mmCIF file with all atom_site columns, C-alpha atoms in Angstrom:
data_model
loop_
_atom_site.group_PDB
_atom_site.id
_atom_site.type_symbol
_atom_site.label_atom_id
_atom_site.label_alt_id
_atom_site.label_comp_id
_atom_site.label_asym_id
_atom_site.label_entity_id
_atom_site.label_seq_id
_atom_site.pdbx_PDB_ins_code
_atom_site.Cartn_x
_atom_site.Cartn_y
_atom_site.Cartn_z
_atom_site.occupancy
_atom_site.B_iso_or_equiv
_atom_site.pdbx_formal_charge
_atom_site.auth_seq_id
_atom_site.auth_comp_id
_atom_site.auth_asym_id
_atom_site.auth_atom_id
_atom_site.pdbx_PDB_model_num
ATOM 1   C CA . UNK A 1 1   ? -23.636 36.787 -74.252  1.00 0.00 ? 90  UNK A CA 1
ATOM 2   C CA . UNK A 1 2   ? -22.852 40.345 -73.310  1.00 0.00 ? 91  UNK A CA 1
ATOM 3   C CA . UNK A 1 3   ? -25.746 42.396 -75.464  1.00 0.00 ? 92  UNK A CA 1
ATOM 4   C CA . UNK A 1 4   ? -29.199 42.015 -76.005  1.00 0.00 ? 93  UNK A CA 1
ATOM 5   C CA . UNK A 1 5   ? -30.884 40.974 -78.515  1.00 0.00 ? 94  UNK A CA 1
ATOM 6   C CA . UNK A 1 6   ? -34.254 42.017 -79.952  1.00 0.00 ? 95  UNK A CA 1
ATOM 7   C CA . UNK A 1 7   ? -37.337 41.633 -82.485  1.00 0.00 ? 96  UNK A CA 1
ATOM 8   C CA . UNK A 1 8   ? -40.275 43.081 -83.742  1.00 0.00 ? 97  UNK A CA 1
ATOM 9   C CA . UNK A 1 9   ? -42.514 40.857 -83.216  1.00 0.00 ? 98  UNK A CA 1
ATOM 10  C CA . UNK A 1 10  ? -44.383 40.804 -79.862  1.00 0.00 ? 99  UNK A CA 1
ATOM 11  C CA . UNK A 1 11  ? -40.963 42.826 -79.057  1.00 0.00 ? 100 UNK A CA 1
ATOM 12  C CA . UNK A 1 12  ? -39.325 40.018 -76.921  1.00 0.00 ? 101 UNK A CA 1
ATOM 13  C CA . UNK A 1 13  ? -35.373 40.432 -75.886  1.00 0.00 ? 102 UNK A CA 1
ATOM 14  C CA . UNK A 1 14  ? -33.025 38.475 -74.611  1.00 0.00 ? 103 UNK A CA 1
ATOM 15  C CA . UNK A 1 15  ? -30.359 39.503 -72.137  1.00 0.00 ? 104 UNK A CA 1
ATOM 16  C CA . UNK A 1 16  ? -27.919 38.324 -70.384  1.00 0.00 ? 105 UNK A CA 1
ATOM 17  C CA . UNK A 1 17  ? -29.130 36.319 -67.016  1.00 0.00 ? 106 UNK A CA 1
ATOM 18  C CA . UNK A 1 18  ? -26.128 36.242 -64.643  1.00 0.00 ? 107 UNK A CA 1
ATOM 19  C CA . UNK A 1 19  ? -28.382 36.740 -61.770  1.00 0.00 ? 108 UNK A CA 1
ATOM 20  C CA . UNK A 1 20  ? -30.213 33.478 -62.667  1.00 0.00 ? 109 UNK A CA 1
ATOM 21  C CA . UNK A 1 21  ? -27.267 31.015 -62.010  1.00 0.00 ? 110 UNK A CA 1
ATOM 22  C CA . UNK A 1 22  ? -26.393 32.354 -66.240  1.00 0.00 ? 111 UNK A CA 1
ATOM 23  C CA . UNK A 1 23  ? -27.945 31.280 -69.198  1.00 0.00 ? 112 UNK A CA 1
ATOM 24  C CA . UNK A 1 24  ? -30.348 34.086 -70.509  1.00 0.00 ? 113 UNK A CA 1
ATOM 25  C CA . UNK A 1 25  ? -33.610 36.222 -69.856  1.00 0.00 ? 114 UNK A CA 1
ATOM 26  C CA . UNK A 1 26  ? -36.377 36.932 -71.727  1.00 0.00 ? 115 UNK A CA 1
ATOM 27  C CA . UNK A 1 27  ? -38.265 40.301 -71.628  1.00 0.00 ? 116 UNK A CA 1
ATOM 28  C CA . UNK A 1 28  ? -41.012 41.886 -73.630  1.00 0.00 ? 117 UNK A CA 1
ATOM 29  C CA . UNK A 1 29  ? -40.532 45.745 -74.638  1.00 0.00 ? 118 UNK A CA 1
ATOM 30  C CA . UNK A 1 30  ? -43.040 48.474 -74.855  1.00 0.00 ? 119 UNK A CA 1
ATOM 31  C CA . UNK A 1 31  ? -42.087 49.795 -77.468  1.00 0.00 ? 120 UNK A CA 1
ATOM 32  C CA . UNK A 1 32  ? -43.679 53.617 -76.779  1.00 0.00 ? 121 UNK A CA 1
ATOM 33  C CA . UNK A 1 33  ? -42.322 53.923 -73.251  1.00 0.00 ? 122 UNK A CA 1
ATOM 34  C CA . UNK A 1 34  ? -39.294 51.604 -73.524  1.00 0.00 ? 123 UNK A CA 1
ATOM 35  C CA . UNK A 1 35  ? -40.266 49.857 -70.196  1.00 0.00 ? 124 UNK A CA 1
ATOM 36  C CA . UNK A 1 36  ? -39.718 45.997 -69.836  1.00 0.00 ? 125 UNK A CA 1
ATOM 37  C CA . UNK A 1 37  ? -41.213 43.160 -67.961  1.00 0.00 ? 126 UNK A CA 1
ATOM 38  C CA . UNK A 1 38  ? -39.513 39.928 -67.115  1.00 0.00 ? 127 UNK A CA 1
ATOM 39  C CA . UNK A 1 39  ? -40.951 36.638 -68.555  1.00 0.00 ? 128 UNK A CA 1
ATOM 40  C CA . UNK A 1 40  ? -38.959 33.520 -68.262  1.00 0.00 ? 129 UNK A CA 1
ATOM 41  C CA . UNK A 1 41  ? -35.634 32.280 -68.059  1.00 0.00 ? 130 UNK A CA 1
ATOM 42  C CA . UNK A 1 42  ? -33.410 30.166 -70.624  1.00 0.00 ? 131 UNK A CA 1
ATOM 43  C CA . UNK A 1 43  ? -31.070 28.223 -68.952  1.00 0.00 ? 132 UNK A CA 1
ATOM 44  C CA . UNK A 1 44  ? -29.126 27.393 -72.425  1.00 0.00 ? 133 UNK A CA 1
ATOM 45  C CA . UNK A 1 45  ? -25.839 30.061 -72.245  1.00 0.00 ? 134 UNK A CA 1
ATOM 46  C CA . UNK A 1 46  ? -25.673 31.818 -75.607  1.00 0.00 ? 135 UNK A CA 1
ATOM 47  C CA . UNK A 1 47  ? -21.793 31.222 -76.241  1.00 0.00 ? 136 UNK A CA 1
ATOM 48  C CA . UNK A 1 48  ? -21.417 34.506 -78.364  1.00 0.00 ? 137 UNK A CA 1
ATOM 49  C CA . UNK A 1 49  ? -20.995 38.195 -77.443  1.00 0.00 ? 138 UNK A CA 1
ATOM 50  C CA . UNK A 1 50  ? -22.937 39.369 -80.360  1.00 0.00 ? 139 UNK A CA 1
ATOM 51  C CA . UNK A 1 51  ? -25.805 36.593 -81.605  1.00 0.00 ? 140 UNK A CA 1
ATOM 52  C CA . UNK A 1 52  ? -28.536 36.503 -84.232  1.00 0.00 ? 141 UNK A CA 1
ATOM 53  C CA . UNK A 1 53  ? -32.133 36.667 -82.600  1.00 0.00 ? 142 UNK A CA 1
ATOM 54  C CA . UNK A 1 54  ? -35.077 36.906 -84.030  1.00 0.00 ? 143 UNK A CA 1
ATOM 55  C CA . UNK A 1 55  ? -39.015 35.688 -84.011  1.00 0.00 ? 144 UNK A CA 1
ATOM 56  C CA . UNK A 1 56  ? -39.878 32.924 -86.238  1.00 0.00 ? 145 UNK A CA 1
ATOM 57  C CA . UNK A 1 57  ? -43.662 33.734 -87.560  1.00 0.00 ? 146 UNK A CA 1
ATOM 58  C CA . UNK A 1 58  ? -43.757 29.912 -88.832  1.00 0.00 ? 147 UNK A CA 1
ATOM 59  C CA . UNK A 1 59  ? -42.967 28.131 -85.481  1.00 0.00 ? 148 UNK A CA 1
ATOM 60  C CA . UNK A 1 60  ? -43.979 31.260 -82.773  1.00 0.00 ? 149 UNK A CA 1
ATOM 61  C CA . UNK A 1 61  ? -40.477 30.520 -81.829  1.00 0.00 ? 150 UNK A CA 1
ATOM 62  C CA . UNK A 1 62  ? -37.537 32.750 -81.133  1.00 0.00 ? 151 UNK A CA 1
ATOM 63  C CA . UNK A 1 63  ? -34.236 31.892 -83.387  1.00 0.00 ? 152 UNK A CA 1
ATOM 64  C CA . UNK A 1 64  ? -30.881 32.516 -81.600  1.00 0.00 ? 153 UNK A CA 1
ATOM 65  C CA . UNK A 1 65  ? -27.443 31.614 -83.838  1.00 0.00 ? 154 UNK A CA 1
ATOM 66  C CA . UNK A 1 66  ? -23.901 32.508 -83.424  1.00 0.00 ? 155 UNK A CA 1
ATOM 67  C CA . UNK A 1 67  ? -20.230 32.540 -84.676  1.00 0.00 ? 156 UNK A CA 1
ATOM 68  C CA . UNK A 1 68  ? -19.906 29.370 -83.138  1.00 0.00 ? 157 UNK A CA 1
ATOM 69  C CA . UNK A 1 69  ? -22.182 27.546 -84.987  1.00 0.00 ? 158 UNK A CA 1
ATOM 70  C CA . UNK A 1 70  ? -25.059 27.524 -82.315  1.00 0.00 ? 159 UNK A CA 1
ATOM 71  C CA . UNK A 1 71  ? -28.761 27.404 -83.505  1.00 0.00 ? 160 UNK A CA 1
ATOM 72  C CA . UNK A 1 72  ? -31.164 26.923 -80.744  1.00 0.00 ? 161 UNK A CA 1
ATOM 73  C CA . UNK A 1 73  ? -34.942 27.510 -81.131  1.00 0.00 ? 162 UNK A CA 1
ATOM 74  C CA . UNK A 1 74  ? -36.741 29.515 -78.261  1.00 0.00 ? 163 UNK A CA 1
ATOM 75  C CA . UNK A 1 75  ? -40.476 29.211 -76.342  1.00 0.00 ? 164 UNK A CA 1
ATOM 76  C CA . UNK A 1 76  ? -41.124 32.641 -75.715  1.00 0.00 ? 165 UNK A CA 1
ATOM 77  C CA . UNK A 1 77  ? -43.454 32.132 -73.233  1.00 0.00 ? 166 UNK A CA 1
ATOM 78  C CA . UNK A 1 78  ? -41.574 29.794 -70.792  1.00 0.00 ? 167 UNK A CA 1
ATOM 79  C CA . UNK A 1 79  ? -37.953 30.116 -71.911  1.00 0.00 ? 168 UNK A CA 1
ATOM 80  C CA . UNK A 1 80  ? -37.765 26.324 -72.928  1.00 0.00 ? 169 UNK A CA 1
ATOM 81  C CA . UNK A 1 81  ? -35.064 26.280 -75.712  1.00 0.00 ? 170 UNK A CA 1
ATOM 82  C CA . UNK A 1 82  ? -34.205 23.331 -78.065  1.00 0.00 ? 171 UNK A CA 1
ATOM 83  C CA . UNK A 1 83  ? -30.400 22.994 -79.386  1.00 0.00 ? 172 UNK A CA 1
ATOM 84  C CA . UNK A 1 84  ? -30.722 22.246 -82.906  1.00 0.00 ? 173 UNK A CA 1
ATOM 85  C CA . UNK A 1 85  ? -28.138 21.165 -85.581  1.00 0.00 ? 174 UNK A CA 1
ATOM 86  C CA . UNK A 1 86  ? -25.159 23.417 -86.201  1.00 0.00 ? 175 UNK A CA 1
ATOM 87  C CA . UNK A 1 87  ? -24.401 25.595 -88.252  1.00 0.00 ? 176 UNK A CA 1
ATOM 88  C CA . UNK A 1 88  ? -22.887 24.700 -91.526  1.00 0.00 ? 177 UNK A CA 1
ATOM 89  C CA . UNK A 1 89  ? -20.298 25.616 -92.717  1.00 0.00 ? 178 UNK A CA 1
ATOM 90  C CA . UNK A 1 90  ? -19.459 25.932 -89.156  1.00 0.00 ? 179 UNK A CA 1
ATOM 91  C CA . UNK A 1 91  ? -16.969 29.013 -89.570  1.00 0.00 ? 180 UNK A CA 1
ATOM 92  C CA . UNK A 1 92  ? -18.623 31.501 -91.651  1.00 0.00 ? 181 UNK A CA 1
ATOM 93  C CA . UNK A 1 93  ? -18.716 34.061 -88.332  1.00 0.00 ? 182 UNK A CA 1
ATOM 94  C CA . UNK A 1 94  ? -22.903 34.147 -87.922  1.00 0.00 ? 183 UNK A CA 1
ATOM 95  C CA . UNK A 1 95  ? -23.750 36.939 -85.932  1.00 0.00 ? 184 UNK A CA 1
ATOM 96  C CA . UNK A 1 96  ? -27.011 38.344 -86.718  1.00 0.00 ? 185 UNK A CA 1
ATOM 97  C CA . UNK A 1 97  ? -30.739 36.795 -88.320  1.00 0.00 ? 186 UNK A CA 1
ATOM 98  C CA . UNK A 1 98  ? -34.078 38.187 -89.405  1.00 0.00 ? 187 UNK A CA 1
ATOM 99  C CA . UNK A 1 99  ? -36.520 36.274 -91.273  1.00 0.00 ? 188 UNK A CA 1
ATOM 100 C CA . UNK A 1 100 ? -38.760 37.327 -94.085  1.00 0.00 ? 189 UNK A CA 1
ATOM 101 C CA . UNK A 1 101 ? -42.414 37.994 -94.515  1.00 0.00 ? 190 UNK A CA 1
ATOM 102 C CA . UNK A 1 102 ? -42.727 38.093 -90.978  1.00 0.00 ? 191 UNK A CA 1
ATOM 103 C CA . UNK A 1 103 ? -46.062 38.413 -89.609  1.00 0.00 ? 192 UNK A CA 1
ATOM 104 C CA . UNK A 1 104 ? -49.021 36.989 -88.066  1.00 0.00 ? 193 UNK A CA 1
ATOM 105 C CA . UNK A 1 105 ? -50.704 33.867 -90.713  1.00 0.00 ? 194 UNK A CA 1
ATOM 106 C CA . UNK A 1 106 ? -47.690 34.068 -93.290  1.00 0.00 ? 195 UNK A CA 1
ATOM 107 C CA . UNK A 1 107 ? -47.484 31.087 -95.300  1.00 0.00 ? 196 UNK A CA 1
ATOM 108 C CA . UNK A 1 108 ? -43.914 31.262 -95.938  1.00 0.00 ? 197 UNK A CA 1
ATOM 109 C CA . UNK A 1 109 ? -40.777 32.513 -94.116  1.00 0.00 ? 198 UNK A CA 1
ATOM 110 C CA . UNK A 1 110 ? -37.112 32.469 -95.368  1.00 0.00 ? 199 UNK A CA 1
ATOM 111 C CA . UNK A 1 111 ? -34.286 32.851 -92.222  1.00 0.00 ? 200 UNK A CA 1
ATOM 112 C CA . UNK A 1 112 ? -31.890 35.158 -93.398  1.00 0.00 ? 201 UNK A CA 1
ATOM 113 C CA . UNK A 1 113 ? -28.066 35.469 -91.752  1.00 0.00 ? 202 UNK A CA 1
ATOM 114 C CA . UNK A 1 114 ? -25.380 37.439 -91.793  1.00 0.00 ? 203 UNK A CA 1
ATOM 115 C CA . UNK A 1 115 ? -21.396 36.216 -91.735  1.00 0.00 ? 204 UNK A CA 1
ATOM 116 C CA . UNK A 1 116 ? -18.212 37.280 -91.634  1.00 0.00 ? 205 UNK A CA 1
ATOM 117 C CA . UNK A 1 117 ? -14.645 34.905 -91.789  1.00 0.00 ? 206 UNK A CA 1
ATOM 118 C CA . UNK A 1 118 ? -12.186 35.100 -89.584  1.00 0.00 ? 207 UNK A CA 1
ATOM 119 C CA . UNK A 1 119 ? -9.229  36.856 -90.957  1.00 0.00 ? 208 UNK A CA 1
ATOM 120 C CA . UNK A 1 120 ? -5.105  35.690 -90.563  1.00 0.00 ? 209 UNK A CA 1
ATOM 121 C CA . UNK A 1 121 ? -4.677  37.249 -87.146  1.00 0.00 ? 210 UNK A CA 1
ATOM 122 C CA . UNK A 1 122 ? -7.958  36.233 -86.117  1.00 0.00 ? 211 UNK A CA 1
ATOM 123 C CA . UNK A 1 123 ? -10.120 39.441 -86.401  1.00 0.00 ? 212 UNK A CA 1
ATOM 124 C CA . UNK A 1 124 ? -12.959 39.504 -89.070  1.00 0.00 ? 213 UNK A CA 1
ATOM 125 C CA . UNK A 1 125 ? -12.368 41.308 -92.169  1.00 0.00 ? 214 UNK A CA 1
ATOM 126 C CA . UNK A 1 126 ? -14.664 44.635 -93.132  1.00 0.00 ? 215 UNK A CA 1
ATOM 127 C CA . UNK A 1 127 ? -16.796 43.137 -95.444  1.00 0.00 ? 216 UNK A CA 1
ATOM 128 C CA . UNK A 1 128 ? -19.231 40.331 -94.203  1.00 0.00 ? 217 UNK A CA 1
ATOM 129 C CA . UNK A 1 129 ? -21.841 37.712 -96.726  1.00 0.00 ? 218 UNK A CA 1
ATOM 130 C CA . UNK A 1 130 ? -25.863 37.550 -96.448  1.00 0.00 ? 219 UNK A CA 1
ATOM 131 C CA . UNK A 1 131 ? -26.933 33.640 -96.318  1.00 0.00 ? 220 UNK A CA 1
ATOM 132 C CA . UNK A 1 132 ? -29.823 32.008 -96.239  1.00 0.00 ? 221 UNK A CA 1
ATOM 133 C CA . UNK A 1 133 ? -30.639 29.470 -93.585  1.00 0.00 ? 222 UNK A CA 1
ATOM 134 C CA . UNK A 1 134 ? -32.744 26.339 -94.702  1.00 0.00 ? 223 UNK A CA 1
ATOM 135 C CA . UNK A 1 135 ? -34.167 24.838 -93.373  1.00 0.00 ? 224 UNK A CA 1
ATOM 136 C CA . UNK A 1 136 ? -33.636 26.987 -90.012  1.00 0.00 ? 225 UNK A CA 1
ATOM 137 C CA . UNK A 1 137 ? -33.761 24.118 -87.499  1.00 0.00 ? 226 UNK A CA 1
ATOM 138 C CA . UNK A 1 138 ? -30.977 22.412 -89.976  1.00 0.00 ? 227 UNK A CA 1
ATOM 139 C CA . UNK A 1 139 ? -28.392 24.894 -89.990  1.00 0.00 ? 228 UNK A CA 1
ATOM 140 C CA . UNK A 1 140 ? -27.348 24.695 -93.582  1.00 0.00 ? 229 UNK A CA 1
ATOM 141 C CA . UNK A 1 141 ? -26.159 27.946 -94.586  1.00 0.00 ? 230 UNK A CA 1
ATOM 142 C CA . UNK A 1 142 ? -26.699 29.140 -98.178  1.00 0.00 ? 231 UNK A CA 1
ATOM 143 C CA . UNK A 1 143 ? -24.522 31.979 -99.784  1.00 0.00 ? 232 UNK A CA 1
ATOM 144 C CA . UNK A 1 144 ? -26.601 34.557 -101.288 1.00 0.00 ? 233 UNK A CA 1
ATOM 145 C CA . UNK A 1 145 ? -23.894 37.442 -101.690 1.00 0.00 ? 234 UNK A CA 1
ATOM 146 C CA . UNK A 1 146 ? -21.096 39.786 -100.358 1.00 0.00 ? 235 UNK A CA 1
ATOM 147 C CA . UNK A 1 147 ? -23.269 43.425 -98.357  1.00 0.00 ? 236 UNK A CA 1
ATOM 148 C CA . UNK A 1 148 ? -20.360 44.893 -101.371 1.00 0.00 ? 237 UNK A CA 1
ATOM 149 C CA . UNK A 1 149 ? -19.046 47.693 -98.674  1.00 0.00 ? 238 UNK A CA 1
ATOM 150 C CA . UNK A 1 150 ? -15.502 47.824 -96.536  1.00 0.00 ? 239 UNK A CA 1
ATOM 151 C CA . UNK A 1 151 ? -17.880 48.126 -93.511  1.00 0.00 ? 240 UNK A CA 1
ATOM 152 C CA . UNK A 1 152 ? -17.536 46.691 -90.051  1.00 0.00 ? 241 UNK A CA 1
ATOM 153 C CA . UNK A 1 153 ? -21.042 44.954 -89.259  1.00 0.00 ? 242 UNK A CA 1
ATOM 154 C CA . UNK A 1 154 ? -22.865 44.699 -86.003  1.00 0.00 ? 243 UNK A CA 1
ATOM 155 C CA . UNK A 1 155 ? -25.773 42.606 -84.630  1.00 0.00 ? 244 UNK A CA 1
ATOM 156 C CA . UNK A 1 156 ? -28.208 45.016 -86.513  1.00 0.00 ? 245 UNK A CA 1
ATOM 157 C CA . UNK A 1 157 ? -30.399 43.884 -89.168  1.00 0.00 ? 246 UNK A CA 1
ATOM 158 C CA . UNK A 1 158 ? -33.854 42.999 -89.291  1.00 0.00 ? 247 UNK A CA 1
ATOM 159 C CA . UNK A 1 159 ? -36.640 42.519 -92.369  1.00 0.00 ? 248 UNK A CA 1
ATOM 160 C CA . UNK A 1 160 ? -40.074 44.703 -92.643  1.00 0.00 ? 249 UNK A CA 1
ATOM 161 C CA . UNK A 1 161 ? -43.235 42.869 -92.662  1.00 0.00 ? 250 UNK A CA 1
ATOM 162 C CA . UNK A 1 162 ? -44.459 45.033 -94.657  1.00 0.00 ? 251 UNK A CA 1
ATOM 163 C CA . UNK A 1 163 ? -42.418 45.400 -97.645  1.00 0.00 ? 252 UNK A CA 1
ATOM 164 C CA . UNK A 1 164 ? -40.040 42.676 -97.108  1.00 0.00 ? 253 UNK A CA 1
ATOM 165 C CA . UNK A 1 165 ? -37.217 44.853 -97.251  1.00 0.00 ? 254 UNK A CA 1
ATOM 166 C CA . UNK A 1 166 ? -33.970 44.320 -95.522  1.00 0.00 ? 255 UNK A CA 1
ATOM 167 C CA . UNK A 1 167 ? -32.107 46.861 -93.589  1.00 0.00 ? 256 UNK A CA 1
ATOM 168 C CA . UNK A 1 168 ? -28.988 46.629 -91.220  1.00 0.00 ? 257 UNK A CA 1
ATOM 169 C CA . UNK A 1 169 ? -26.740 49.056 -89.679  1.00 0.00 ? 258 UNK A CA 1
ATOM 170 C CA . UNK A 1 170 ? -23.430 49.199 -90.699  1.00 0.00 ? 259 UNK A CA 1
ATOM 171 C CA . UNK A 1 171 ? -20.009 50.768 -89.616  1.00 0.00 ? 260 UNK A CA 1
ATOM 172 C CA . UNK A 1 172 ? -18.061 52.513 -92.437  1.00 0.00 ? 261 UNK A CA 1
ATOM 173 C CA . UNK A 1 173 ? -15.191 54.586 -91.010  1.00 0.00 ? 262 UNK A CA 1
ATOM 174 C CA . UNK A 1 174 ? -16.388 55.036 -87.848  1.00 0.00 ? 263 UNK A CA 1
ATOM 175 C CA . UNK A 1 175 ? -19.327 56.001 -88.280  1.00 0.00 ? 264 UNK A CA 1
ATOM 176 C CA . UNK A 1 176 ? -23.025 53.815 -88.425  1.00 0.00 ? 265 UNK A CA 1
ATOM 177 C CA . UNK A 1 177 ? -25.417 54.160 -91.039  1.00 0.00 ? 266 UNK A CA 1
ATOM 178 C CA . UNK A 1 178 ? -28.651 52.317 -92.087  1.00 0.00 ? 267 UNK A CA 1
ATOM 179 C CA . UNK A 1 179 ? -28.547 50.406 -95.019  1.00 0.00 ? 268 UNK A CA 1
ATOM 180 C CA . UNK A 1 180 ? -31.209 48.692 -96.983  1.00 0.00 ? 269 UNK A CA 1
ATOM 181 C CA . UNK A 1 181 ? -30.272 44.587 -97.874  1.00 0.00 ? 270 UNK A CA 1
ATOM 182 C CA . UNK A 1 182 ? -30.992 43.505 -101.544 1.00 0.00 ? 271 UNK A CA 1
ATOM 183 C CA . UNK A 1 183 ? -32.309 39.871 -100.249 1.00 0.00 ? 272 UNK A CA 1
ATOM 184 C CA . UNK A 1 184 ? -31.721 38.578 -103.661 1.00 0.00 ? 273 UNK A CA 1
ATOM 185 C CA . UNK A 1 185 ? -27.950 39.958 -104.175 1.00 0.00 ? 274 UNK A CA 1
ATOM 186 C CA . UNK A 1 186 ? -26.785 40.534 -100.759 1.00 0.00 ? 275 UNK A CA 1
ATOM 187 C CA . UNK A 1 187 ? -25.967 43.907 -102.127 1.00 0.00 ? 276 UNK A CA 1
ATOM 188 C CA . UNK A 1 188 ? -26.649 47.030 -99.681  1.00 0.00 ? 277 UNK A CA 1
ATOM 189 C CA . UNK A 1 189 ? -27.379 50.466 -100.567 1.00 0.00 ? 278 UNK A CA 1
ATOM 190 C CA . UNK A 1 190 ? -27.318 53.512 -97.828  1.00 0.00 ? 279 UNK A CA 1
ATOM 191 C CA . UNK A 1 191 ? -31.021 54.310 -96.712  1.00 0.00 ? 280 UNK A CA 1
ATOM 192 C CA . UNK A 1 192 ? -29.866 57.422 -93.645  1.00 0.00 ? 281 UNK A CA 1
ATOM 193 C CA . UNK A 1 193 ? -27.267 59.431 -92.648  1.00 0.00 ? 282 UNK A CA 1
ATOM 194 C CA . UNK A 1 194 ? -24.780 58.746 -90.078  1.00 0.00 ? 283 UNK A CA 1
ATOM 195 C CA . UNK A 1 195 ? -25.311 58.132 -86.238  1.00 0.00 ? 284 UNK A CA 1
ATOM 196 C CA . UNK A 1 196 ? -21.517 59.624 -85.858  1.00 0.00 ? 285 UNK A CA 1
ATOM 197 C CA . UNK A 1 197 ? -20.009 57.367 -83.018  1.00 0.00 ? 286 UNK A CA 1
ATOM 198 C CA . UNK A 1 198 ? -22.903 56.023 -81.600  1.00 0.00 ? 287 UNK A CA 1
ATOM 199 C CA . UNK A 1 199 ? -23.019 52.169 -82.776  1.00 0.00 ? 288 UNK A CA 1
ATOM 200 C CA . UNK A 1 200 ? -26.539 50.760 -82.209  1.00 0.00 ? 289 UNK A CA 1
ATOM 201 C CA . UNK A 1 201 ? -26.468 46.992 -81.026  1.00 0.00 ? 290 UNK A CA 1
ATOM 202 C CA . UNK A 1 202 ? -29.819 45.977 -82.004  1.00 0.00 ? 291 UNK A CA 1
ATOM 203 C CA . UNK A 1 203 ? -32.661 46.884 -84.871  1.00 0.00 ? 292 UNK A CA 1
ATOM 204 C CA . UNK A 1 204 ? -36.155 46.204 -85.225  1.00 0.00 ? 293 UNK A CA 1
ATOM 205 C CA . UNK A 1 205 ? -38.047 47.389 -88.075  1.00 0.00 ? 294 UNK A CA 1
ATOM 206 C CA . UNK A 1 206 ? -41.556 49.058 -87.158  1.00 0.00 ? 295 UNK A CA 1
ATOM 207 C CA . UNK A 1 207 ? -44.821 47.805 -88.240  1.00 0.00 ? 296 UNK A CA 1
ATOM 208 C CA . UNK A 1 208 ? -46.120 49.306 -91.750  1.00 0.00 ? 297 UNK A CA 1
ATOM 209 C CA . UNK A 1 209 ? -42.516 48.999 -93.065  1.00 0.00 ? 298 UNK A CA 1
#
C-alpha cells in the first residue's frame, strides 16, 4: 500500500508502516490543523496501491478492500485486523468504499464499492461500476450501475451522514472534479469545477453534509 487512506468518522488513516517491520499504521487527523498522532499498528500488509477504507458505524470497525479481492475488518483502537471472506466476483478491480448513513446510533448501514475490470492489455478501462457489498464481512459484491462517464477513477469517494449523498472525485481528461453518486443508479452528475492537475487521493465528506 503506497497511499493513505482516510474517513470521516473519528478521522482515522491508514498509511503505509515500513518502519514497523510493514504492514500498516493507523493515525487519527485533526481535521482543523491537519496534525496527526500515531495509534496502533496493523501488521496485516494491504496488498493494493490504492484500497477502499472506510469506518463502519455498525461494527466501530474500519473496512479496508482491494483489487485483489482483500476484505479485512479493522480495531481502530489497537490495530487488530480480521481477514474476512473475499471478494466476489474476485476481479471486478475494488478500489475504493464508503458506507451509508454513517453516524453515531444508525440502525442501518449499506457498504458501498467502487470497481473497475481489467482491460486486454491489462490496464483498467475509463469507466468503472458502483456495487454494493452485503453483507460486508461476506464479500459478495452486488452491481448497482456503471458512474456513466469516460473518467479515470481514484481512491476518492465517500457518503455524507447527513444527507446520504454520494460524492467521488473523478478524472475526466486530465483534470479532477467532484461528482455526486446516484446510490440507486450508480449514475454521477458533476457537483465542482476542476482541480486542473492536482489528483486528490483521498475524500472525506464533512459533518452536516
Amino acid at each position: 500500500m503506497d497511499r493513505a487512506g482516510f474517513s470521516t468518522f473519528e478521522w482515522p488513516a491508514l498509511c503505509p508502516g515500513s518502519n514497523r517491520g510493514g504492514g500498516n499504521d493507523l493515525y487519527t487527523i485533526n481535521p482543523a490543523t491537519g496534525d496527526t498522532d500515531y495509534v496502533s499498528h496493523v501488521p496485516v500488509i494491504v496488498d493494493s496501491d490504492d484500497p477502499g477504507f472506510d469506518f463502519d458505524p455498525i461494527t466501530d470497525r474500519l473496512r479496508v478492500v482491494s483489487s485483489s479481492g482483500q476484505n479485512l475488518s479493522i480495531n481502530p483502537s489497537d490495530g487488530t485486523a480480521t481477514v474476512e471472506r473475499p471478494l466476489t466476483p474476485p476481479d471486478l478491480g475494488i478500489y475504493t468504499a464508503a458506507y451509508s448513513n454513517n453516524f453515531t446510533g444508525t440502525p442501518t448501514s449499506t457498504l458501498y464499492v467502487m470497481g473497475r475490470v481489467s482491460g486486454s492489455q491489462g490496464n483498467f478501462p475509463t469507466v468503472g461500476t458502483l456495487y454494493q457489498q452485503m453483507p460486508p464481512q461476506e464479500g459478495t459484491l452486488v452491481r448497482v450501475g456503471d458512474l456513466g462517464i469516460p473518467a479515470v477513477l481514484t481512491g476518492s469517494f465517500d457518503i455524507g451522514g447527513t444527507t446520504n449523498t454520494g460524492y467521488a472525485i473523478l478524472n475526466a481528461a486530465g483534470n479532477s472534479a467532484l461528482y455526486k453518486v446516484d446510490l440507486a443508479t450508480g449514475q454521477v452528475t458533476l457537483a465542482s469545477s476542476s482541480y486542473n492537475s492536482v489528483t486528490p487521493i483521498g475524500l472525506a465528506v464533512g459533518l452536516g453534509f
